[in-house]
Structures are given as C-alpha cells and as structure tokens.
mmCIF file of C-alpha atoms and ligand atoms in Angstrom:
data_model
loop_
_atom_site.group_PDB
_atom_site.id
_atom_site.type_symbol
_atom_site.label_atom_id
_atom_site.label_comp_id
_atom_site.label_asym_id
_atom_site.label_seq_id
_atom_site.Cartn_x
_atom_site.Cartn_y
_atom_site.Cartn_z
ATOM 1 C CA UNK A 1 -38.457 -6.916 23.156
ATOM 2 C CA UNK A 2 -35.447 -6.910 20.841
ATOM 3 C CA UNK A 3 -33.616 -3.588 20.579
ATOM 4 C CA UNK A 4 -33.672 -2.250 17.046
ATOM 5 C CA UNK A 5 -32.136 1.167 16.627
ATOM 6 C CA UNK A 6 -28.899 2.768 17.821
ATOM 7 C CA UNK A 7 -29.124 6.559 17.740
ATOM 8 C CA UNK A 8 -26.459 9.213 18.308
ATOM 9 C CA UNK A 9 -27.867 12.446 19.745
ATOM 10 C CA UNK A 10 -26.020 15.756 19.714
ATOM 11 C CA UNK A 11 -26.882 18.870 21.689
ATOM 12 C CA UNK A 12 -24.573 21.839 21.238
ATOM 13 C CA UNK A 13 -25.238 24.517 23.868
ATOM 14 C CA UNK A 14 -23.510 27.843 24.405
ATOM 15 C CA UNK A 15 -21.255 26.533 27.182
ATOM 16 C CA UNK A 16 -21.182 22.802 26.423
ATOM 17 C CA UNK A 17 -21.668 20.020 23.893
ATOM 18 C CA UNK A 18 -23.808 17.166 25.178
ATOM 19 C CA UNK A 19 -23.917 13.819 23.416
ATOM 20 C CA UNK A 20 -25.733 10.564 24.027
ATOM 21 C CA UNK A 21 -25.972 7.109 22.507
ATOM 22 C CA UNK A 22 -29.318 5.357 22.747
ATOM 23 C CA UNK A 23 -30.378 1.813 22.009
ATOM 24 C CA UNK A 24 -33.998 2.586 21.171
ATOM 25 C CA UNK A 25 -35.046 4.784 24.105
ATOM 26 C CA UNK A 26 -32.411 3.454 26.525
ATOM 27 C CA UNK A 27 -29.398 5.668 27.074
ATOM 28 C CA UNK A 28 -26.213 3.572 27.033
ATOM 29 C CA UNK A 29 -23.800 6.517 27.136
ATOM 30 C CA UNK A 30 -24.010 10.220 27.785
ATOM 31 C CA UNK A 31 -21.450 12.923 28.233
ATOM 32 C CA UNK A 32 -21.460 16.672 28.826
ATOM 33 C CA UNK A 33 -18.321 18.228 27.412
ATOM 34 C CA UNK A 34 -17.943 21.693 28.986
ATOM 35 C CA UNK A 35 -16.138 24.348 26.973
ATOM 36 C CA UNK A 36 -13.964 26.865 28.772
ATOM 37 C CA UNK A 37 -14.768 30.477 27.867
ATOM 38 C CA UNK A 38 -11.302 30.976 26.337
ATOM 39 C CA UNK A 39 -11.676 27.812 24.263
ATOM 40 C CA UNK A 40 -14.803 29.263 22.605
ATOM 41 C CA UNK A 41 -13.704 32.913 22.594
ATOM 42 C CA UNK A 42 -11.053 32.269 19.929
ATOM 43 C CA UNK A 43 -13.824 31.789 17.326
ATOM 44 C CA UNK A 44 -15.314 34.973 15.870
ATOM 45 C CA UNK A 45 -18.506 33.256 14.781
ATOM 46 C CA UNK A 46 -20.425 30.192 15.901
ATOM 47 C CA UNK A 47 -20.112 28.553 12.481
ATOM 48 C CA UNK A 48 -16.322 28.711 12.917
ATOM 49 C CA UNK A 49 -16.687 26.254 15.824
ATOM 50 C CA UNK A 50 -17.938 23.557 13.441
ATOM 51 C CA UNK A 51 -14.695 21.553 13.116
ATOM 52 C CA UNK A 52 -13.824 21.979 16.799
ATOM 53 C CA UNK A 53 -17.207 20.715 18.056
ATOM 54 C CA UNK A 54 -17.364 17.862 15.514
ATOM 55 C CA UNK A 55 -13.886 16.697 16.483
ATOM 56 C CA UNK A 56 -14.754 16.840 20.191
ATOM 57 C CA UNK A 57 -17.735 14.558 19.544
ATOM 58 C CA UNK A 58 -15.858 12.048 17.366
ATOM 59 C CA UNK A 59 -12.915 11.917 19.809
ATOM 60 C CA UNK A 60 -15.278 11.281 22.711
ATOM 61 C CA UNK A 61 -17.007 8.412 20.864
ATOM 62 C CA UNK A 62 -13.631 6.965 19.915
ATOM 63 C CA UNK A 63 -12.416 7.280 23.503
ATOM 64 C CA UNK A 64 -15.466 5.308 24.684
ATOM 65 C CA UNK A 65 -14.895 2.640 22.041
ATOM 66 C CA UNK A 66 -18.260 3.377 20.401
ATOM 67 C CA UNK A 67 -18.327 2.239 16.787
ATOM 68 C CA UNK A 68 -20.008 4.954 14.704
ATOM 69 C CA UNK A 69 -20.797 2.531 11.887
ATOM 70 C CA UNK A 70 -23.404 0.877 14.143
ATOM 71 C CA UNK A 71 -25.633 3.976 14.262
ATOM 72 C CA UNK A 72 -29.000 3.899 12.493
ATOM 73 C CA UNK A 73 -29.665 7.637 12.760
ATOM 74 C CA UNK A 74 -28.267 10.859 14.192
ATOM 75 C CA UNK A 75 -30.492 13.420 15.811
ATOM 76 C CA UNK A 76 -29.496 16.922 16.931
ATOM 77 C CA UNK A 77 -30.908 19.966 18.598
ATOM 78 C CA UNK A 78 -32.056 22.352 15.882
ATOM 79 C CA UNK A 79 -30.980 25.960 15.634
ATOM 80 C CA UNK A 80 -32.046 29.396 14.511
ATOM 81 C CA UNK A 81 -34.108 28.404 11.503
ATOM 82 C CA UNK A 82 -37.283 30.067 10.254
ATOM 83 C CA UNK A 83 -40.103 29.813 12.816
ATOM 84 C CA UNK A 84 -41.702 26.348 12.602
ATOM 85 C CA UNK A 85 -44.059 24.102 14.504
ATOM 86 C CA UNK A 86 -42.622 21.535 16.928
ATOM 87 C CA UNK A 87 -41.737 17.992 15.860
ATOM 88 C CA UNK A 88 -39.051 15.904 14.149
ATOM 89 C CA UNK A 89 -37.591 17.254 10.889
ATOM 90 C CA UNK A 90 -35.268 15.472 8.458
ATOM 91 C CA UNK A 91 -32.202 17.609 7.758
ATOM 92 C CA UNK A 92 -32.420 18.858 4.158
ATOM 93 C CA UNK A 93 -30.513 21.309 1.961
ATOM 94 C CA UNK A 94 -32.712 24.320 2.784
ATOM 95 C CA UNK A 95 -32.235 23.643 6.476
ATOM 96 C CA UNK A 96 -28.461 23.293 6.097
ATOM 97 C CA UNK A 97 -28.348 26.585 4.228
ATOM 98 C CA UNK A 98 -30.387 28.383 6.918
ATOM 99 C CA UNK A 99 -28.274 26.885 9.712
ATOM 100 C CA UNK A 100 -25.052 27.904 7.968
ATOM 101 C CA UNK A 101 -26.116 31.513 7.435
ATOM 102 C CA UNK A 102 -27.816 31.668 10.849
ATOM 103 C CA UNK A 103 -31.203 32.655 9.381
ATOM 104 C CA UNK A 104 -32.392 33.990 12.723
ATOM 105 C CA UNK A 105 -29.004 34.688 14.284
ATOM 106 C CA UNK A 106 -26.044 32.861 15.744
ATOM 107 C CA UNK A 107 -26.299 30.159 18.391
ATOM 108 C CA UNK A 108 -24.415 26.925 19.066
ATOM 109 C CA UNK A 109 -27.540 24.907 18.232
ATOM 110 C CA UNK A 110 -27.041 25.958 14.567
ATOM 111 C CA UNK A 111 -24.170 23.467 14.545
ATOM 112 C CA UNK A 112 -26.355 20.521 15.623
ATOM 113 C CA UNK A 113 -28.069 19.795 12.304
ATOM 114 C CA UNK A 114 -24.884 20.513 10.336
ATOM 115 C CA UNK A 115 -22.712 18.136 12.365
ATOM 116 C CA UNK A 116 -25.455 15.469 12.421
ATOM 117 C CA UNK A 117 -25.768 15.712 8.633
ATOM 118 C CA UNK A 118 -22.009 15.551 8.097
ATOM 119 C CA UNK A 119 -21.519 12.413 10.217
ATOM 120 C CA UNK A 120 -24.742 10.783 8.961
ATOM 121 C CA UNK A 121 -24.018 11.303 5.269
ATOM 122 C CA UNK A 122 -20.653 9.516 5.655
ATOM 123 C CA UNK A 123 -22.552 6.549 7.116
ATOM 124 C CA UNK A 124 -25.495 6.743 4.702
ATOM 125 C CA UNK A 125 -28.019 7.082 7.529
ATOM 126 C CA UNK A 126 -30.636 9.808 8.163
ATOM 127 C CA UNK A 127 -30.071 12.965 10.215
ATOM 128 C CA UNK A 128 -32.897 14.682 12.099
ATOM 129 C CA UNK A 129 -33.524 17.638 14.346
ATOM 130 C CA UNK A 130 -36.307 17.851 16.966
ATOM 131 C CA UNK A 131 -38.129 20.873 18.462
ATOM 132 C CA UNK A 132 -35.570 23.518 17.463
ATOM 133 C CA UNK A 133 -35.143 26.769 19.373
ATOM 134 C CA UNK A 134 -37.458 28.539 16.884
ATOM 135 C CA UNK A 135 -40.609 26.519 17.670
ATOM 136 C CA UNK A 136 -43.311 29.164 17.491
ATOM 137 C CA UNK A 137 -46.673 28.765 19.247
ATOM 138 C CA UNK A 138 -47.048 32.376 20.393
ATOM 139 C CA UNK A 139 -50.480 33.925 20.778
ATOM 140 C CA UNK A 140 -50.840 36.809 18.346
ATOM 141 C CA UNK A 141 -51.074 39.257 21.242
ATOM 142 C CA UNK A 142 -47.627 38.187 22.461
ATOM 143 C CA UNK A 143 -45.963 39.290 19.212
ATOM 144 C CA UNK A 144 -46.435 43.039 19.804
ATOM 145 C CA UNK A 145 -43.340 44.956 20.840
ATOM 146 C CA UNK A 146 -44.565 48.507 20.327
ATOM 147 C CA UNK A 147 -42.486 48.905 17.157
ATOM 148 C CA UNK A 148 -44.344 47.250 14.236
ATOM 149 C CA UNK A 149 -41.115 46.526 12.343
ATOM 150 C CA UNK A 150 -39.777 44.615 15.372
ATOM 151 C CA UNK A 151 -42.278 41.887 16.329
ATOM 152 C CA UNK A 152 -41.359 39.748 19.347
ATOM 153 C CA UNK A 153 -39.947 36.339 18.390
ATOM 154 C CA UNK A 154 -40.215 32.877 19.873
ATOM 155 C CA UNK A 155 -36.601 31.784 20.421
ATOM 156 C CA UNK A 156 -36.259 29.549 23.450
ATOM 157 C CA UNK A 157 -35.240 26.181 24.887
ATOM 158 C CA UNK A 158 -38.225 24.530 23.184
ATOM 159 C CA UNK A 159 -36.850 21.004 23.356
ATOM 160 C CA UNK A 160 -36.180 20.991 27.080
ATOM 161 C CA UNK A 161 -39.115 23.186 28.096
ATOM 162 C CA UNK A 162 -41.528 20.797 26.335
ATOM 163 C CA UNK A 163 -39.799 17.637 27.602
ATOM 164 C CA UNK A 164 -39.646 18.811 31.221
ATOM 165 C CA UNK A 165 -43.187 20.217 31.121
ATOM 166 C CA UNK A 166 -44.453 16.786 30.058
ATOM 167 C CA UNK A 167 -42.415 15.152 32.832
ATOM 168 C CA UNK A 168 -43.831 17.583 35.424
ATOM 169 C CA UNK A 169 -47.377 16.953 34.203
ATOM 170 C CA UNK A 170 -46.808 13.187 34.468
ATOM 171 C CA UNK A 171 -45.353 13.560 37.976
ATOM 172 C CA UNK A 172 -48.479 15.519 38.932
ATOM 173 C CA UNK A 173 -50.662 12.758 37.483
ATOM 174 C CA UNK A 174 -52.050 15.055 34.799
ATOM 175 C CA UNK A 175 -51.876 15.576 31.074
ATOM 176 C CA UNK A 176 -49.602 18.347 29.709
ATOM 177 C CA UNK A 177 -52.363 19.344 27.294
ATOM 178 C CA UNK A 178 -54.699 20.124 30.224
ATOM 179 C CA UNK A 179 -52.282 22.218 32.261
ATOM 180 C CA UNK A 180 -51.115 25.809 32.723
ATOM 181 C CA UNK A 181 -47.418 25.867 33.579
ATOM 182 C CA UNK A 182 -44.634 28.419 33.761
ATOM 183 C CA UNK A 183 -41.440 26.689 32.663
ATOM 184 C CA UNK A 184 -38.065 28.357 33.231
ATOM 185 C CA UNK A 185 -34.955 26.969 31.564
ATOM 186 C CA UNK A 186 -31.778 28.365 33.075
ATOM 187 C CA UNK A 187 -28.658 27.508 31.051
ATOM 188 C CA UNK A 188 -26.199 29.691 29.141
ATOM 189 C CA UNK A 189 -29.383 31.524 28.115
ATOM 190 C CA UNK A 190 -32.537 31.810 30.229
ATOM 191 C CA UNK A 191 -36.091 31.479 28.908
ATOM 192 C CA UNK A 192 -39.408 31.629 30.760
ATOM 193 C CA UNK A 193 -42.408 30.184 28.917
ATOM 194 C CA UNK A 194 -46.136 30.307 29.614
ATOM 195 C CA UNK A 195 -47.435 26.845 28.653
ATOM 196 C CA UNK A 196 -51.181 26.814 28.199
ATOM 197 C CA UNK A 197 -52.831 23.519 27.255
ATOM 198 C CA UNK A 198 -49.741 22.208 25.468
ATOM 199 C CA UNK A 199 -48.776 25.456 23.683
ATOM 200 C CA UNK A 200 -46.082 27.965 24.637
ATOM 201 C CA UNK A 201 -48.261 31.056 24.182
ATOM 202 C CA UNK A 202 -45.640 33.543 25.400
ATOM 203 C CA UNK A 203 -41.913 33.306 26.067
ATOM 204 C CA UNK A 204 -38.980 35.691 26.133
ATOM 205 C CA UNK A 205 -36.519 35.569 23.231
ATOM 206 C CA UNK A 206 -33.603 34.291 25.328
ATOM 207 C CA UNK A 207 -31.008 34.768 22.640
ATOM 208 C CA UNK A 208 -30.912 38.421 21.628
ATOM 209 C CA UNK A 209 -34.338 39.621 22.602
ATOM 210 C CA UNK A 210 -35.623 40.143 26.081
ATOM 211 C CA UNK A 211 -36.013 38.636 29.540
ATOM 212 C CA UNK A 212 -33.614 38.148 32.441
ATOM 213 C CA UNK A 213 -29.861 38.440 32.055
ATOM 214 C CA UNK A 214 -28.162 35.051 32.063
ATOM 215 C CA UNK A 215 -24.683 33.537 32.511
ATOM 216 C CA UNK A 216 -23.661 34.943 29.131
ATOM 217 C CA UNK A 217 -26.508 37.171 27.853
ATOM 218 C CA UNK A 218 -27.762 40.642 28.580
ATOM 219 C CA UNK A 219 -31.533 39.994 28.306
ATOM 220 C CA UNK A 220 -33.716 43.135 28.219
ATOM 221 C CA UNK A 221 -31.597 46.288 27.992
ATOM 222 C CA UNK A 222 -32.880 49.887 28.305
ATOM 223 C CA UNK A 223 -33.695 50.542 24.628
ATOM 224 C CA UNK A 224 -32.726 54.208 24.310
ATOM 225 C CA UNK A 225 -29.376 53.668 25.973
ATOM 226 C CA UNK A 226 -28.672 50.730 23.697
ATOM 227 C CA UNK A 227 -29.407 52.873 20.618
ATOM 228 C CA UNK A 228 -27.057 55.547 21.960
ATOM 229 C CA UNK A 229 -24.324 52.933 22.484
ATOM 230 C CA UNK A 230 -24.780 51.614 18.933
ATOM 231 C CA UNK A 231 -24.372 55.088 17.443
ATOM 232 C CA UNK A 232 -21.615 56.274 19.780
ATOM 233 C CA UNK A 233 -18.987 55.435 17.149
ATOM 234 C CA UNK A 234 -17.136 53.414 19.788
ATOM 235 C CA UNK A 235 -18.198 49.933 18.715
ATOM 236 C CA UNK A 236 -18.599 47.805 15.610
ATOM 237 C CA UNK A 237 -21.886 45.930 15.191
ATOM 238 C CA UNK A 238 -20.294 42.587 16.171
ATOM 239 C CA UNK A 239 -18.894 44.138 19.336
ATOM 240 C CA UNK A 240 -22.323 45.349 20.447
ATOM 241 C CA UNK A 241 -23.835 41.934 19.648
ATOM 242 C CA UNK A 242 -21.125 40.291 21.783
ATOM 243 C CA UNK A 243 -22.130 42.529 24.681
ATOM 244 C CA UNK A 244 -25.668 41.159 24.338
ATOM 245 C CA UNK A 245 -24.867 37.511 23.541
ATOM 246 C CA UNK A 246 -21.681 35.823 24.723
ATOM 247 C CA UNK A 247 -20.176 38.535 26.903
ATOM 248 C CA UNK A 248 -23.326 39.776 28.646
ATOM 249 C CA UNK A 249 -24.838 38.905 32.022
ATOM 250 C CA UNK A 250 -22.575 37.069 34.504
ATOM 251 C CA UNK A 251 -19.711 37.253 31.992
ATOM 252 C CA UNK A 252 -19.881 41.044 31.916
ATOM 253 C CA UNK A 253 -20.256 41.527 35.656
ATOM 254 C CA UNK A 254 -18.046 38.720 36.997
ATOM 255 C CA UNK A 255 -15.958 37.542 33.983
ATOM 256 C CA UNK A 256 -17.288 33.985 34.182
ATOM 257 C CA UNK A 257 -20.297 32.176 32.737
ATOM 258 C CA UNK A 258 -19.914 29.327 35.205
ATOM 259 C CA UNK A 259 -22.423 29.592 38.024
ATOM 260 C CA UNK A 260 -20.348 27.197 40.113
ATOM 261 C CA UNK A 261 -17.498 29.739 40.147
ATOM 262 C CA UNK A 262 -19.977 32.371 41.291
ATOM 263 C CA UNK A 263 -21.283 30.124 44.061
ATOM 264 C CA UNK A 264 -17.709 29.542 45.224
ATOM 265 C CA UNK A 265 -17.053 33.282 45.277
ATOM 266 C CA UNK A 266 -20.209 33.842 47.301
ATOM 267 C CA UNK A 267 -19.243 31.074 49.725
ATOM 268 C CA UNK A 268 -15.888 32.788 50.243
ATOM 269 C CA UNK A 269 -17.637 36.076 51.133
ATOM 270 C CA UNK A 270 -17.584 37.963 47.800
ATOM 271 C CA UNK A 271 -20.417 40.519 48.215
ATOM 272 C CA UNK A 272 -20.305 41.745 44.626
ATOM 273 C CA UNK A 273 -20.766 38.192 43.323
ATOM 274 C CA UNK A 274 -23.726 37.755 45.687
ATOM 275 C CA UNK A 275 -25.391 40.949 44.473
ATOM 276 C CA UNK A 276 -25.004 40.008 40.778
ATOM 277 C CA UNK A 277 -26.325 36.476 41.433
ATOM 278 C CA UNK A 278 -29.259 37.895 43.373
ATOM 279 C CA UNK A 279 -29.970 40.319 40.525
ATOM 280 C CA UNK A 280 -30.134 37.422 38.051
ATOM 281 C CA UNK A 281 -32.538 35.546 40.347
ATOM 282 C CA UNK A 282 -34.604 38.738 40.791
ATOM 283 C CA UNK A 283 -34.936 39.232 37.033
ATOM 284 C CA UNK A 284 -35.961 35.588 36.544
ATOM 285 C CA UNK A 285 -38.602 35.977 39.273
ATOM 286 C CA UNK A 286 -39.909 39.146 37.572
ATOM 287 C CA UNK A 287 -40.269 37.282 34.264
ATOM 288 C CA UNK A 288 -42.093 34.428 36.023
ATOM 289 C CA UNK A 289 -44.427 36.988 37.619
ATOM 290 C CA UNK A 290 -45.096 38.451 34.197
ATOM 291 C CA UNK A 291 -45.940 34.998 32.761
ATOM 292 C CA UNK A 292 -48.315 34.409 35.661
ATOM 293 C CA UNK A 293 -50.234 37.470 34.402
ATOM 294 C CA UNK A 294 -50.229 35.940 30.900
ATOM 295 C CA UNK A 295 -51.941 32.895 32.463
ATOM 296 C CA UNK A 296 -54.360 35.169 34.388
ATOM 297 C CA UNK A 297 -52.939 33.928 37.681
ATOM 298 C CA UNK A 298 -54.269 30.404 37.036
ATOM 299 C CA UNK A 299 -50.974 28.528 37.260
ATOM 300 C CA UNK A 300 -50.803 24.807 38.079
ATOM 301 C CA UNK A 301 -47.057 24.852 38.763
ATOM 302 C CA UNK A 302 -43.800 26.682 38.151
ATOM 303 C CA UNK A 303 -41.081 24.435 36.746
ATOM 304 C CA UNK A 304 -37.388 25.348 37.137
ATOM 305 C CA UNK A 305 -34.858 23.485 35.013
ATOM 306 C CA UNK A 306 -31.456 23.772 33.236
ATOM 307 C CA UNK A 307 -27.909 23.724 34.618
ATOM 308 C CA UNK A 308 -28.462 26.634 37.025
ATOM 309 C CA UNK A 309 -31.233 24.667 38.735
ATOM 310 C CA UNK A 310 -28.500 22.524 40.345
ATOM 311 C CA UNK A 311 -27.591 25.545 42.478
ATOM 312 C CA UNK A 312 -29.573 25.314 45.723
ATOM 313 C CA UNK A 313 -28.688 28.879 46.750
ATOM 314 C CA UNK A 314 -29.892 30.142 43.397
ATOM 315 C CA UNK A 315 -33.197 28.248 43.537
ATOM 316 C CA UNK A 316 -33.797 29.697 47.026
ATOM 317 C CA UNK A 317 -33.066 33.213 45.739
ATOM 318 C CA UNK A 318 -35.736 32.820 43.028
ATOM 319 C CA UNK A 319 -38.273 30.972 45.159
ATOM 320 C CA UNK A 320 -38.545 33.657 47.836
ATOM 321 C CA UNK A 321 -39.989 36.019 45.207
ATOM 322 C CA UNK A 322 -42.442 33.630 43.541
ATOM 323 C CA UNK A 323 -43.556 30.889 45.919
ATOM 324 C CA UNK A 324 -46.893 32.675 46.387
ATOM 325 C CA UNK A 325 -47.819 32.087 42.725
ATOM 326 C CA UNK A 326 -47.908 28.271 42.599
ATOM 327 C CA UNK A 327 -46.026 25.129 43.617
ATOM 328 C CA UNK A 328 -42.423 25.101 42.419
ATOM 329 C CA UNK A 329 -41.008 21.929 40.848
ATOM 330 C CA UNK A 330 -37.257 21.725 40.252
ATOM 331 C CA UNK A 331 -35.734 19.475 37.554
ATOM 332 C CA UNK A 332 -32.000 20.286 37.458
ATOM 333 C CA UNK A 333 -30.181 19.779 34.159
ATOM 334 C CA UNK A 334 -32.194 18.894 31.130
ATOM 335 C CA UNK A 335 -34.016 16.051 29.434
ATOM 336 C CA UNK A 336 -32.954 17.038 25.952
ATOM 337 C CA UNK A 337 -30.909 13.987 24.984
ATOM 338 C CA UNK A 338 -33.792 11.643 25.797
ATOM 339 C CA UNK A 339 -36.226 13.935 23.948
ATOM 340 C CA UNK A 340 -33.968 13.915 20.865
ATOM 341 C CA UNK A 341 -33.671 10.122 20.909
ATOM 342 C CA UNK A 342 -37.422 9.678 21.290
ATOM 343 C CA UNK A 343 -38.105 12.169 18.473
ATOM 344 C CA UNK A 344 -35.879 10.167 16.111
ATOM 345 C CA UNK A 345 -37.263 6.860 17.321
ATOM 346 C CA UNK A 346 -40.874 7.823 16.569
ATOM 347 C CA UNK A 347 -39.849 8.435 12.973
ATOM 348 C CA UNK A 348 -37.637 5.338 12.652
ATOM 349 C CA UNK A 349 -40.517 3.222 13.961
ATOM 350 C CA UNK A 350 -42.933 4.842 11.480
ATOM 351 C CA UNK A 351 -45.038 6.172 14.367
ATOM 352 C CA UNK A 352 -44.624 9.698 13.013
ATOM 353 C CA UNK A 353 -43.905 11.119 9.565
ATOM 354 C CA UNK A 354 -40.881 13.449 9.685
ATOM 355 C CA UNK A 355 -41.803 17.065 8.925
ATOM 356 C CA UNK A 356 -40.330 18.819 5.926
ATOM 357 C CA UNK A 357 -38.484 22.087 6.523
ATOM 358 C CA UNK A 358 -39.488 24.880 6.194
ATOM 359 C CA UNK A 359 -43.213 23.931 6.215
ATOM 360 C CA UNK A 360 -45.274 21.067 4.900
ATOM 361 C CA UNK A 361 -48.312 23.224 4.103
ATOM 362 C CA UNK A 362 -46.449 26.005 2.251
ATOM 363 C CA UNK A 363 -47.667 28.574 4.811
ATOM 364 C CA UNK A 364 -44.485 29.935 6.265
ATOM 365 C CA UNK A 365 -44.792 31.681 9.608
ATOM 366 C CA UNK A 366 -43.889 35.345 9.487
ATOM 367 C CA UNK A 367 -41.207 36.788 11.719
HETATM 368 N N1 ADP B 1 -23.924 21.766 39.756
HETATM 369 C C1 ADP B 1 -24.121 23.004 39.353
HETATM 370 N N2 ADP B 1 -24.398 24.003 40.240
HETATM 371 C C2 ADP B 1 -24.617 25.281 39.815
HETATM 372 N N3 ADP B 1 -24.597 25.650 38.507
HETATM 373 C C3 ADP B 1 -24.333 24.697 37.594
HETATM 374 C C4 ADP B 1 -24.099 23.343 37.944
HETATM 375 N N4 ADP B 1 -23.882 22.639 36.801
HETATM 376 C C5 ADP B 1 -23.972 23.530 35.788
HETATM 377 N N5 ADP B 1 -24.245 24.748 36.254
HETATM 378 C C6 ADP B 1 -24.354 26.010 35.490
HETATM 379 O O1 ADP B 1 -25.382 25.933 34.520
HETATM 380 C C7 ADP B 1 -25.008 26.744 33.410
HETATM 381 C C8 ADP B 1 -25.059 25.916 32.149
HETATM 382 O O2 ADP B 1 -26.280 25.274 32.055
HETATM 383 P P1 ADP B 1 -26.592 24.278 30.848
HETATM 384 O O3 ADP B 1 -28.053 24.005 30.917
HETATM 385 O O4 ADP B 1 -25.655 23.133 30.867
HETATM 386 O O5 ADP B 1 -26.218 25.254 29.659
HETATM 387 P P2 ADP B 1 -26.125 25.163 28.100
HETATM 388 O O6 ADP B 1 -26.822 23.894 27.681
HETATM 389 O O7 ADP B 1 -26.817 26.394 27.702
HETATM 390 O O8 ADP B 1 -24.683 25.169 27.733
HETATM 391 C C9 ADP B 1 -23.604 27.240 33.654
HETATM 392 O O9 ADP B 1 -23.607 28.542 34.189
HETATM 393 C C10 ADP B 1 -23.103 26.237 34.682
HETATM 394 O O10 ADP B 1 -22.093 26.786 35.471
HETATM 395 C C1 LIG B 2 -32.621 30.789 23.445
HETATM 396 C C2 LIG B 2 -32.078 29.734 22.641
HETATM 397 C C3 LIG B 2 -31.561 28.551 23.391
HETATM 398 C C4 LIG B 2 -30.440 28.831 24.319
HETATM 399 O O1 LIG B 2 -30.207 29.922 24.808
HETATM 400 O O2 LIG B 2 -29.677 27.763 24.606
HETATM 401 P P1 LIG B 2 -28.391 27.722 25.567
HETATM 402 O O3 LIG B 2 -28.831 28.071 26.934
HETATM 403 O O4 LIG B 2 -27.936 26.298 25.429
HETATM 404 O O5 LIG B 2 -27.398 28.682 25.014
#
C-alpha cells in the first residue's frame, strides 16, 4: 500500500518533550528530549516555556534533516481544557484561548496544541489534539469530595492510559471494552485509573488533586494542614502551588525529579533515598488497592506504565503490596506518540470526523 500522510506528533510532558514523525502509522523518527530541572525552573509559568519548547522541537527536526514542509498534519497531546469526551479534536480558537489561560490549571501539555497550531498554520496544514488530560468518563459517584464546591476532577494521562489499556487487552486476547483494568501511569505525575468496560470510571487528579506523590508532585496532602500553610502568611499562592506541582514529591524530599538519580543513590547505599522511593511505591500501591474496591475486586489485570516503570526495583516495591489483587502487566514508557499519530490518521483518512471543542452537542460537562 502506498504511504499517504506524514504526521508530526508532539508530546510535551513535565520533564520532557517527546516528538515523532510518522508516515501513516509507521514511526520513522522519535526522540525524547529530557529537560533538566534548572532548565525549566527559570520559567515562572508553563506558558512562558512556549518559545523554548517550540525551538527545541524545530532544532531537533532540523538536526535530523527532516523537512517540515512535507508534513500533512501536526498532532499534539492536549492540555487542561474544559472536561471533554475522548477523541481527536481540531485545534480551534476557543481551544487556543483555553490552553493559553490554562482553563483547568497549568501543565506542559497546554503547550502541545499551541505549538502544533503555530507550526501547522505556517504550513497551511491542520493541527489536532487527541485524548487530552481532561478526558472525563467518571461515574457520578466518583465526583464527590465531601465539599460540594470542590467536586473531584478527571485530570490524568488519558492518552497513554487508554492506549496501553488497549494494548494490554490485545495481549490478553480480549477486547478493552469487555475488561476491568487498573491502569497506573507513572511519569512526572502519577495517575491510577479504574477502567471498566472501556470507560475510566474513577481516577485520581494527578496534577493538583489527589493520589500518590510523584517525581514532582505532592498528591494528596492532609487538608487541614494545607489550609494552615496557605494562611500562615509565609507564602504567596504561586509558592504553595509550586510545593504541590513542580517542587513536590521526589523533588521536595530528594531535590531531583529523575528516578534514575534516586536509583543510583539507593544503589550506593543512601537509606533516605530508599525510604522516599519506597514511600512513593507504597502510596501507588494504596491507590491501586482503592481502585480495586471501585471495581468490586473483579480486576482482570493491573497495568503499570510510564517512565518509572523502567525501574525494576521500583516495580518490585509496588508489586509486593498488590500482587494478590490480579496479574501485573508492565509496559515501560508510553505509547502516546503512536496514539497521537493514529488519532490524526483516522481523521485524515476520513474514518472519523474530528470533534469540535468544547462540545459538539452543546452540553458542556460541569466541573
Ligand atoms: N530507565 C529508567 N529507569 C528509571 N526511571 C526512569 C527511566 N527512564 C525514565 N525514568 C523516570 O521516569 C520519569 C519520567 O517519566 P515520563 O513518563 O517520561 O514523564 P513525563 O512524560 O511526565 O515527562 C522520570 O522520573 C524519569 O527519571
Ligand atoms: C495529570 C496530567 C498528566 C500528567 O501529569 O502528565 P506528566 O506526567 O507528563 O506531567
């Protein structure tokens, strides 16, 4: 079959920018550009990283001798938009506005649609996003927090959780829509989702909500103590937010968000590093246990994925707590670039109509 479409895919994460070039669904180039903490720390806000991240992408393509004028479409990971259903969305003005203001908060994925649009408009080709971090399929019961003004939100690694869940189902010879899975993405942020018959019915808000602490996030924090900290007069709002997102978790305890550094410290006998790493694994296991209750204990498999899943020691630390629940499948890294390319391809091939942001049916989800 003749190849038809060349697609650039862009995935900005909190600790890296990943890019890929696909000829139809075949990846011809991919690169993970890791960003040192100090490189990112000089920007006060995520949106300020726009030029830096765009330049990094264009330089990398230039370095590889990839001619941008040959692209037919650009597809990026979508950010903190209004809650929407999964699928491929064409970048439009409302979306750009919401990404720029960070409608639901700040995260590197907000830059995806903006950078894709900027490069695509210069080439007169379409820009898309697929399964953004705000995909919302929560059961109504999962939205209660105990404070009516603060409903729980669905903010998670939707793109990779869905892609890897489908891969796991395929590897088990089953259909994703017929399965009950607990999928745990462990990257800069960590999210644990209960997937029931193709829907993520409960998941922790891995950005500034709840769940385990992560390489750079605090996760659930004792609420009363957090309120006291906020009103202590010692911190500005942005400083408290930084403690929760960016400088929380491993960063706060060990001054690094790189799990490989932590593994090296542990290997050289650092007991404090071991304890912190074990605590992160313990909190992940607790969240998985909680999602097994969501699925009434009927769990077909637990899927572990994301950058941290490369760490064998770390996987062992989690597994000892949860291997009684169900079989554990490990897919290190992520399948997001492929999922982005395939999302764009379905639309380019007219197999799917791109969705219109915010909603096609006028019924906006509440948050
Ligand atoms: N080979 C590895 N062994 C252990 N940890 C790793 C490895 N590769 C990446 N990581 C860790 O995974 C985390 C980043 O995961 P990733 O999914 O790439 O994050 P994001 O997309 O959120 O930037 C970092 O803490 C990084 O150190
Ligand atoms: C929870 C939103 C997605 C997220 O945390 O992504 P990273 O791990 O790439 O920061």
